[in-house]
Short mmCIF file of C-alpha atoms in Angstrom, two decimals:
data_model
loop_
_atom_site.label_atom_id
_atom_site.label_comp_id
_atom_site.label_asym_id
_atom_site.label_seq_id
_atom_site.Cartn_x
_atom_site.Cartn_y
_atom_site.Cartn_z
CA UNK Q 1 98.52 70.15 91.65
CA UNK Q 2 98.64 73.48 90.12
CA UNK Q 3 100.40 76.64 91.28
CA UNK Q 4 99.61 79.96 92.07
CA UNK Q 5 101.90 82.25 93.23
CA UNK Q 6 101.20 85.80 94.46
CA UNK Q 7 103.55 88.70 94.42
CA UNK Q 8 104.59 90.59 96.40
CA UNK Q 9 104.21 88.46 99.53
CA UNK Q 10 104.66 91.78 101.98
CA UNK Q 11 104.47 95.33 101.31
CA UNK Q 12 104.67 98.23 103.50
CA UNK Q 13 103.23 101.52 102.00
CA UNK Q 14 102.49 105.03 102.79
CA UNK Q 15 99.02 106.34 103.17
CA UNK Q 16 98.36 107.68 99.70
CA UNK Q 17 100.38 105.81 97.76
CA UNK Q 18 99.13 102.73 95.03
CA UNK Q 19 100.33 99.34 95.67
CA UNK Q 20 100.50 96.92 92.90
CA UNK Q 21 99.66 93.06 93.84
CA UNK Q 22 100.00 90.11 91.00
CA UNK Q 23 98.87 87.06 90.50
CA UNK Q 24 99.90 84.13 88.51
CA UNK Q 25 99.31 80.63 87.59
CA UNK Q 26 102.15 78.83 86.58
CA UNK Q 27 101.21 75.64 85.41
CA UNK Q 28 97.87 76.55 83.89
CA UNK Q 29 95.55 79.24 82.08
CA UNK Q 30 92.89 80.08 84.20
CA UNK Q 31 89.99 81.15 82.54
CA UNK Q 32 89.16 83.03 86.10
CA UNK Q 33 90.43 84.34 88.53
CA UNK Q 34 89.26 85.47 92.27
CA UNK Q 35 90.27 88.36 94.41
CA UNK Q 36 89.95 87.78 98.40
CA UNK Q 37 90.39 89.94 101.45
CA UNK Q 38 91.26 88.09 104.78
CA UNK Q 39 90.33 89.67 107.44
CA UNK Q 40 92.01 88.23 111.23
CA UNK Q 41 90.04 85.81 112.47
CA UNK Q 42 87.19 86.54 109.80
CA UNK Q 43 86.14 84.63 106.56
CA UNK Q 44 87.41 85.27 103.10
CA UNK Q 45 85.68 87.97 101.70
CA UNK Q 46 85.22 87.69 98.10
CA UNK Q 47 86.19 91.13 96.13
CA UNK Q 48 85.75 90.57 92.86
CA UNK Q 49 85.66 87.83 89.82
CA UNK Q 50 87.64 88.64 86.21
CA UNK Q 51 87.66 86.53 83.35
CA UNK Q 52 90.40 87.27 80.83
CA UNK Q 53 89.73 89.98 78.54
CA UNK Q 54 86.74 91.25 80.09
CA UNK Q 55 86.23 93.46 83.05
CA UNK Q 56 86.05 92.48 86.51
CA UNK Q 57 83.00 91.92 88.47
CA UNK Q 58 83.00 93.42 92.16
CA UNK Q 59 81.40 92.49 94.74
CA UNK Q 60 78.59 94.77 96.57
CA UNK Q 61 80.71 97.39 98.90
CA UNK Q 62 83.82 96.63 97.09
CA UNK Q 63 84.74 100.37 95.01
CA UNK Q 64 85.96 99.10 91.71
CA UNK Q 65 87.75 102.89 91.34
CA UNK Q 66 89.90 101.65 94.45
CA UNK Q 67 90.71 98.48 93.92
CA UNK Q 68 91.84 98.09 90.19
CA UNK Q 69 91.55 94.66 88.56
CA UNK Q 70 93.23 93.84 85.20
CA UNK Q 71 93.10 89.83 84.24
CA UNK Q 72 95.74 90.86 80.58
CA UNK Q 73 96.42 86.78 80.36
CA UNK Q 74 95.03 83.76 80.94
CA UNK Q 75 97.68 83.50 83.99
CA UNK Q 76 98.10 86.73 84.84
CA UNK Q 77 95.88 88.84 87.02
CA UNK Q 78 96.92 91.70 88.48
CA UNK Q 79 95.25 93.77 91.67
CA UNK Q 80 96.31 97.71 92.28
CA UNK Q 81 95.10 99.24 95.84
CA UNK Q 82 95.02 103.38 94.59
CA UNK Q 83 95.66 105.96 97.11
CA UNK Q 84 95.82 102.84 99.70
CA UNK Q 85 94.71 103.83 103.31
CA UNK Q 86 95.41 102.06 107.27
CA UNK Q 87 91.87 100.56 106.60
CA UNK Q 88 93.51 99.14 103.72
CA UNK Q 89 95.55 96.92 105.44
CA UNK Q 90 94.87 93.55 105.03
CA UNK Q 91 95.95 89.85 104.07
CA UNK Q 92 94.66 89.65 99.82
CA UNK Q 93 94.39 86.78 98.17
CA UNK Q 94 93.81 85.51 94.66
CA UNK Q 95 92.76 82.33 92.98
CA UNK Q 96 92.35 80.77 89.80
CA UNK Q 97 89.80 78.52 88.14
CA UNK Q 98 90.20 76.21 85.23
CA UNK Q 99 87.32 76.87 83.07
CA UNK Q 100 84.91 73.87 83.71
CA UNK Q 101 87.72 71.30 84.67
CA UNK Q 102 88.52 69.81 87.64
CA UNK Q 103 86.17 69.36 90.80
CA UNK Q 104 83.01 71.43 91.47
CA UNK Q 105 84.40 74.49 93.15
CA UNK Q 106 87.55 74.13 93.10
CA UNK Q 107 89.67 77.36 93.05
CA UNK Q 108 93.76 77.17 93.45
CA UNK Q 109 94.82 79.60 95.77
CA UNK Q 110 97.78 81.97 96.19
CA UNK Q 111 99.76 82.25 99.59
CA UNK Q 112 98.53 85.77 99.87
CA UNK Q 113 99.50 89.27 99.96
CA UNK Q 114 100.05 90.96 103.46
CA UNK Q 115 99.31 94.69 102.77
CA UNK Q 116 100.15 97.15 105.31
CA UNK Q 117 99.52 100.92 105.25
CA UNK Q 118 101.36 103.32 107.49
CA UNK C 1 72.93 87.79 102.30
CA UNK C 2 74.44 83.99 102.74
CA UNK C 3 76.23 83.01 105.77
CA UNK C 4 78.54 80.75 106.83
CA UNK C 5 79.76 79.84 110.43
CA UNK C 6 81.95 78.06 112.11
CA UNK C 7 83.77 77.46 115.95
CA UNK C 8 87.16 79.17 115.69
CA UNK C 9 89.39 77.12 117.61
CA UNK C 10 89.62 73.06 118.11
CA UNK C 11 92.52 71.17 120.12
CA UNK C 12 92.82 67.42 119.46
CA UNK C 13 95.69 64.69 120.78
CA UNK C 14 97.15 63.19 118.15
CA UNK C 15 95.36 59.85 117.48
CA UNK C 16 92.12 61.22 117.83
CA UNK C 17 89.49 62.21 115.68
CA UNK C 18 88.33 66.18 115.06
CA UNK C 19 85.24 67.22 114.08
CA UNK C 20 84.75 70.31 112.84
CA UNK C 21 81.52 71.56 112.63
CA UNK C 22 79.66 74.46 110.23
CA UNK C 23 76.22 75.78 109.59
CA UNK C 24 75.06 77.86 106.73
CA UNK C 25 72.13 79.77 105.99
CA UNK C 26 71.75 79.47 101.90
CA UNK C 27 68.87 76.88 100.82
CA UNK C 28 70.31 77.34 97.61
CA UNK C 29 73.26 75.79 98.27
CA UNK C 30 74.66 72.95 95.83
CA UNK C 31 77.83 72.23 96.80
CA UNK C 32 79.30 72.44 100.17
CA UNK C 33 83.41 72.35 100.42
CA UNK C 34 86.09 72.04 102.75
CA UNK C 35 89.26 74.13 102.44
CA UNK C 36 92.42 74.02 104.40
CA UNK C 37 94.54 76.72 104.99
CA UNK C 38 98.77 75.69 106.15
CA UNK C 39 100.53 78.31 107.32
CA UNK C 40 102.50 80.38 104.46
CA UNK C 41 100.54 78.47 101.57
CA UNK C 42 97.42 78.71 99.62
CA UNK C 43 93.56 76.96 100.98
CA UNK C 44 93.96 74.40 99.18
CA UNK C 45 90.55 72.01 98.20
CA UNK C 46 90.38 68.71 100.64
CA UNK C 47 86.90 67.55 99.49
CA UNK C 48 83.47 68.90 98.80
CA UNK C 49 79.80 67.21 98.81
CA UNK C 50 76.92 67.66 96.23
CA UNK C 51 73.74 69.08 98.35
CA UNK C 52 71.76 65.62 97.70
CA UNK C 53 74.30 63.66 99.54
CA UNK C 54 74.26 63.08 103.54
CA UNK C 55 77.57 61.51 103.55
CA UNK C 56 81.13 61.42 102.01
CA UNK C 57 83.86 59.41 102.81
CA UNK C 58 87.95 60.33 101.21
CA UNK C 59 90.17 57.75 103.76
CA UNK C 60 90.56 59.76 106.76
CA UNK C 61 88.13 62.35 106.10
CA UNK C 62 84.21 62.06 106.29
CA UNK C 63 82.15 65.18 105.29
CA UNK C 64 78.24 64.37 106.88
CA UNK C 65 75.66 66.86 105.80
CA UNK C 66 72.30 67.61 107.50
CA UNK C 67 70.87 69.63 104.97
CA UNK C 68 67.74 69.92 106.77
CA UNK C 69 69.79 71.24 109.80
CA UNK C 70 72.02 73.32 107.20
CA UNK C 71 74.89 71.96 108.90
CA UNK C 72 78.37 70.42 107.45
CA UNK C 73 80.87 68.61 109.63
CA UNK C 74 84.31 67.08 108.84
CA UNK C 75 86.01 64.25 110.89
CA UNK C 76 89.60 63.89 110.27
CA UNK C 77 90.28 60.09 111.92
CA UNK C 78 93.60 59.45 113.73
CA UNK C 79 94.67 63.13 113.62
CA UNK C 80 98.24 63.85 112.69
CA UNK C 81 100.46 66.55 113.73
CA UNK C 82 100.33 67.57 109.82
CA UNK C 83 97.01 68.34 110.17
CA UNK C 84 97.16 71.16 112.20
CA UNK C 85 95.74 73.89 109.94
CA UNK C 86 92.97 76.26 109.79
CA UNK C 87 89.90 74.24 108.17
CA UNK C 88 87.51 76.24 106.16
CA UNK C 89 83.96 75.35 104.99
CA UNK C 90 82.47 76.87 101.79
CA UNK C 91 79.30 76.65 100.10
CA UNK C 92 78.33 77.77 96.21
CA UNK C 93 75.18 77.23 94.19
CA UNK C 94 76.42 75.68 91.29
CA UNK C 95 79.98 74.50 90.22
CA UNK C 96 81.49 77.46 89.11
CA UNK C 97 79.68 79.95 90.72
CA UNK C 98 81.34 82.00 93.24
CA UNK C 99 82.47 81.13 97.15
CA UNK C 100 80.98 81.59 100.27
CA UNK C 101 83.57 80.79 103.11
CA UNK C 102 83.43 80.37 106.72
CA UNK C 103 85.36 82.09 109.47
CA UNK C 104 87.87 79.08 109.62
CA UNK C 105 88.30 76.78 112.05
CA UNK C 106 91.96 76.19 113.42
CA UNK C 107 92.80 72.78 114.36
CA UNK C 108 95.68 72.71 117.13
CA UNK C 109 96.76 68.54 117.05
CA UNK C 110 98.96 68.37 120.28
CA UNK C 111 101.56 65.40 120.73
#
């Protein structure tokens, strides 16, 4: 099946700092890719949907200012956290779609990014 | 906005079937999915159901939807060790569109 892989898999940051997160496919171009926050014991929470070349889309709530989303390549998509926060902490995820290919729905998920502030 | 819910917790023997139940709210909804979630990897897809079916069978798994009810179930048959997980359901409006995902539902199978 394809492969995404997310990285990095942990980070530890200061309050105030920006925290890069990337995500790639490895074994396809994905025409679109998905941005998730995990909260414990909670649903996915979609944050936003980029298509290469264009700008993202964010979800209501989600501040597009803080949460930076650049999709450069059709297997590259890359998520910054700015001036990250404690309340930023949280398990992200990505995922990528194959245009209009393989089953309905189906996304290909990373193993997630565990994001905590101090 | 749409909603999706499910139990949090489910503890099988092995041999057994699981059911794991979900309700959603959306009338929209086309397709209805079923992710799972192993520890340290990706949700990966295990089957989905087109809003005009009540029933899917994939050889252990059986998706049965009441969409009257708005409710989604998966039975795993003869539950395996390996399928401890945490089981999520999903629902979109049209192939592509975006995800709605429930809470998750982790499946403990003990010995």
């Amino acid at each position: 099946g394809a492969v995404v892989s997310q990285h990095p898999s942990r980070v530890i940051c200061k309050s105030g700092t920006s925290v890069k997160i990337e995500c790639r496919s490895l074994d396809f171009q994905a025409t679109t890719m998905f941005w998730y926050r995990q909260f414990p014991k909670k649903s996915l929470m979609l944050m936003a949907t980029s298509n290469e070349g264009s700008k993202a889309t964010y979800e209501q709530g989600v501040e597009k200012d803080k949460f930076l989303i650049n999709h450069a390549s059709l297997t590259l998509s890359t998520l910054t956290v700015t001036s990250a926060h404690p309340e930023d902490s949280s398990f992200y995820i990505c995922s990528a779609r194959v245009g209009s290919s393989g089953r309905p729905g189906e996304q290909f998920f990373g193993p997630g990014t565990r994001l905590t502030v101090l | 906005g749409e909603d999706v819910e499910q139990s949090l917790f489910l503890s099988v023997r092995e041999g057994d079937s699981s059911v794991i139940n979900c309700t959603y709210t959306d009338s929209s909804s086309t397709y209805l999915y079923w992710y799972k979630q192993e520890p340290g990897a990706g949700l990966q897809l295990l089957t989905y159901i087109f809003s005009n079916m009540d029933m899917k069978q994939d050889q252990r798994l059986t998706v049965l939807l009441n969409k009257k009810d708005k409710h989604l179930s998966l039975r795993i048959a003869d539950t395996q060790t390996g399928d401890s997980a945490i089981y999520f359901c999903a629902e979109s409006r049209s192939a592509g569109n975006m995800l709605t995902f429930g809470g998750g539902t982790r499946l403990m199978v003990k010995p």
